XYZ file of C-alpha atoms in Angstrom:
197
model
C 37.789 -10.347 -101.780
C 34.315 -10.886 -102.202
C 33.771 -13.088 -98.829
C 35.614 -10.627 -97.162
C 33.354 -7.532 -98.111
C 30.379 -9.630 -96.734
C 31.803 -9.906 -93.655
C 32.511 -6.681 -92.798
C 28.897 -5.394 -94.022
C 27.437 -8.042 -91.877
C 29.955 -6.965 -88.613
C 29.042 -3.484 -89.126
C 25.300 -3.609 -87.586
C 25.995 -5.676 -84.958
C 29.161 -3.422 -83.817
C 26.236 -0.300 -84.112
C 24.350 -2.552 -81.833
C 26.566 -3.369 -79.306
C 27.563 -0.031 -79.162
C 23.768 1.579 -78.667
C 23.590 -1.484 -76.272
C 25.970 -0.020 -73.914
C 24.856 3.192 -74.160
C 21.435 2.338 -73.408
C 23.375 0.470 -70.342
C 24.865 3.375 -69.591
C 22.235 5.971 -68.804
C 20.161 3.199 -66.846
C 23.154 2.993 -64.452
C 22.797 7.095 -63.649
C 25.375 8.676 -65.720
C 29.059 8.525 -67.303
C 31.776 6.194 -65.807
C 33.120 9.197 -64.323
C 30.133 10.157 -62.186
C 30.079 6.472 -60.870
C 33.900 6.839 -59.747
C 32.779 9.880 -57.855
C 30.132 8.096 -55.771
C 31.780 7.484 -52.251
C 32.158 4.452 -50.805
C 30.380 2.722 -47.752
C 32.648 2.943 -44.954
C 34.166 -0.497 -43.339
C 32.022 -2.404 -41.044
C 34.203 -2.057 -38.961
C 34.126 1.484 -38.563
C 30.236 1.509 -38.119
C 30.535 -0.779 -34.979
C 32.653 1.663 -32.979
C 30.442 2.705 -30.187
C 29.896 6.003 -29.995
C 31.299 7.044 -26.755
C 32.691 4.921 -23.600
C 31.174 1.392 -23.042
C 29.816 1.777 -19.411
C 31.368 -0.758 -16.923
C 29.488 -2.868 -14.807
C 27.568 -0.781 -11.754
C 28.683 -0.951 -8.773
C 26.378 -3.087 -6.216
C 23.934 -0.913 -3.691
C 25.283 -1.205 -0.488
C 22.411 -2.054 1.741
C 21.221 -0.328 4.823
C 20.764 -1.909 8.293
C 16.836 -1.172 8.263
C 16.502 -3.080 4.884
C 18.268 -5.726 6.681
C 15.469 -8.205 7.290
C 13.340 -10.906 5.473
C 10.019 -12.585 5.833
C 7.205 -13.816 4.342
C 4.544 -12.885 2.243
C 0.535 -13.589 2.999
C 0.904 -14.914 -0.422
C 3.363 -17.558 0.430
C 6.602 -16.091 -1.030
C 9.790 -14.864 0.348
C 10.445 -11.581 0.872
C 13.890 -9.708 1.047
C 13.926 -6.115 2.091
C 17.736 -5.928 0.462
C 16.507 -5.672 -2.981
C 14.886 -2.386 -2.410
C 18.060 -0.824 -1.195
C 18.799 2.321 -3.014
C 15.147 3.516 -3.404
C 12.952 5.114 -0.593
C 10.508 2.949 0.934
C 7.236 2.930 2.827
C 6.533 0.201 5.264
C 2.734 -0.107 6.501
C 1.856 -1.740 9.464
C -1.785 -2.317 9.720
C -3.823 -5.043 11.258
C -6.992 -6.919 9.756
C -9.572 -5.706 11.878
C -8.398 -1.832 12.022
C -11.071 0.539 11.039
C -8.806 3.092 9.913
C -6.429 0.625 7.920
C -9.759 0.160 6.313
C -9.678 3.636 5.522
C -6.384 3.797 4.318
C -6.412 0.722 2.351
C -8.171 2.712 -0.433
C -5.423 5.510 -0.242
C -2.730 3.169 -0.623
C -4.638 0.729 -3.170
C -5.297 3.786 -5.312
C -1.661 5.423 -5.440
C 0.888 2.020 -4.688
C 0.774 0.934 -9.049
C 1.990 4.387 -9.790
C 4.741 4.521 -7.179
C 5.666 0.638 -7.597
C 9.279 1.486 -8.558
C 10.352 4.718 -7.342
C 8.549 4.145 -3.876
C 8.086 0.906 -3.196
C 4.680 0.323 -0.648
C 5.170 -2.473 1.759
C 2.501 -3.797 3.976
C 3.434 -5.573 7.282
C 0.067 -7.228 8.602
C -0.090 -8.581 12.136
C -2.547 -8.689 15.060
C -4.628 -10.479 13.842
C -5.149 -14.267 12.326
C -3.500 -15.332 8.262
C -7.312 -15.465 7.045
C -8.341 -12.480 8.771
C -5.392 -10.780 6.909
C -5.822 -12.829 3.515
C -9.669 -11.285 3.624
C -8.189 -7.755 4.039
C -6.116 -8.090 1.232
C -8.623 -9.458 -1.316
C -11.239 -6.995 0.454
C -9.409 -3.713 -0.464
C -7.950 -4.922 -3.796
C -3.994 -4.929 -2.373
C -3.156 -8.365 -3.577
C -0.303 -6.747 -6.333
C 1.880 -5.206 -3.656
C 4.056 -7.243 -0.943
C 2.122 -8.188 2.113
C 4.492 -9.507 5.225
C 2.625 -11.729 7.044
C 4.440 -10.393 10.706
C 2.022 -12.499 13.447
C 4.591 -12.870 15.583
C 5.562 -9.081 15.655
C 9.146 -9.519 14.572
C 8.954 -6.430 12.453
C 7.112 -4.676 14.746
C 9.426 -4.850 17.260
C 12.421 -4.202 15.020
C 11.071 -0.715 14.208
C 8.887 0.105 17.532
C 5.814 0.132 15.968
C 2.948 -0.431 19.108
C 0.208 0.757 17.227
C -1.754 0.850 13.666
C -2.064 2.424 11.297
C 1.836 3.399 11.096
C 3.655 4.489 8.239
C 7.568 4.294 8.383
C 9.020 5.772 5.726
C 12.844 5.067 4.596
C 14.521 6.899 2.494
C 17.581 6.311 -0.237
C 20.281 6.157 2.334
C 18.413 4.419 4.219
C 17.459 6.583 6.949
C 14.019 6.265 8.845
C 12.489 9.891 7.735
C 9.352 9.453 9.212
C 7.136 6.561 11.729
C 3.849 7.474 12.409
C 0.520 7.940 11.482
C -0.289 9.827 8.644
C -3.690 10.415 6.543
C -4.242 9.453 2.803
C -3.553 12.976 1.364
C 0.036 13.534 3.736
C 0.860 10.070 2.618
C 0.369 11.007 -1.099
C 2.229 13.829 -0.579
C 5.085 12.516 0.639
C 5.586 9.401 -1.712
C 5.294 11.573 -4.464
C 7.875 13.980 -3.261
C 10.007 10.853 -2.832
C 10.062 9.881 -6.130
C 10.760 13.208 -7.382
């Protein structure tokens, strides 16, 4: 009986032990069992990666108009492709190297082309004049980010009957010549930024 006795005494603390143990356990973890059961559960994964509303299909491609219809060449040495501005106004400049008031304008368009780069895309088509002539122009009035066609043989100019510079034609999103002409650096601002209203 004796051994017996001993054993229980020496169970008895350690069962007091366990028992604070798990209470100790208990409050660490934020409350009763019951609270914990109450605690919601994450939802699936799968239920988090449903999109929110219809998956957009793939756009449809921008039909292109026939006055974006044309290529050429940059005074950079790059090929140019009017198509990929279909859908979006544009302004075509025609200007030659050695015209004063292409000089003049050269600052206008210099100053508002970065802004417009985009929305309104500012194209220059250089001819009359010689490649280094028209290189110099370029690097002259700081124009070097924006397309340049180099259009010597007047292949552009004849396509939209252009017989003088400075002349602005203007295209807008459908494609449709809205304006060919001269215009001055504040009309010009103007109008780009109405386009890309």
């Amino acid at each position: 009986m004796r051994p017996v006795r001993q054993t229980r005494r020496a169970i008895g603390p350690v069962v007091v032990l366990l028992a604070a143990a798990l209470a100790a356990g208990g409050c660490g973890a934020g409350g009763s069992v019951e609270e914990a059961a109450a605690v919601p559960e994450p939802p699936p994964a799968s239920a988090s990666a449903e999109p929110a509303g219809p998956t957009p299909g793939p756009t449809a491609p921008v039909p292109v108009p026939d006055t974006l219809r044309f290529t050429g060449q940059t005074l950079a040495g790059t090929e140019f492709d009017a198509a990929a501005l279909a859908g979006r106004p544009v302004v075509l400049w025609f200007w030659a190297p050695w015209c004063a008031t292409c000089a003049s304008q050269a600052w206008t368009i210099a100053e508002i082309e970065p802004g417009f780069r985009d929305t309104v895309p500012i194209v220059g088509v250089a001819g009359l004049g010689e490649r280094k002539a028209m290189t110099d122009f370029v690097t002259e009035f700081e124009l070097g980010p924006m397309p340049q066609i180099d259009d010597r043989q007047g292949a552009l100019w004849k396509r939209f009957g252009v017989v003088e510079q400075s002349t602005f034609v203007i295209i807008d999103r459908e494609g449709k010549v809205a304006h060919k002409g001269w215009l001055d650096g504040e009309d010009l601002t103007r109008r780009v930024t109405a386009l890309a209203a």
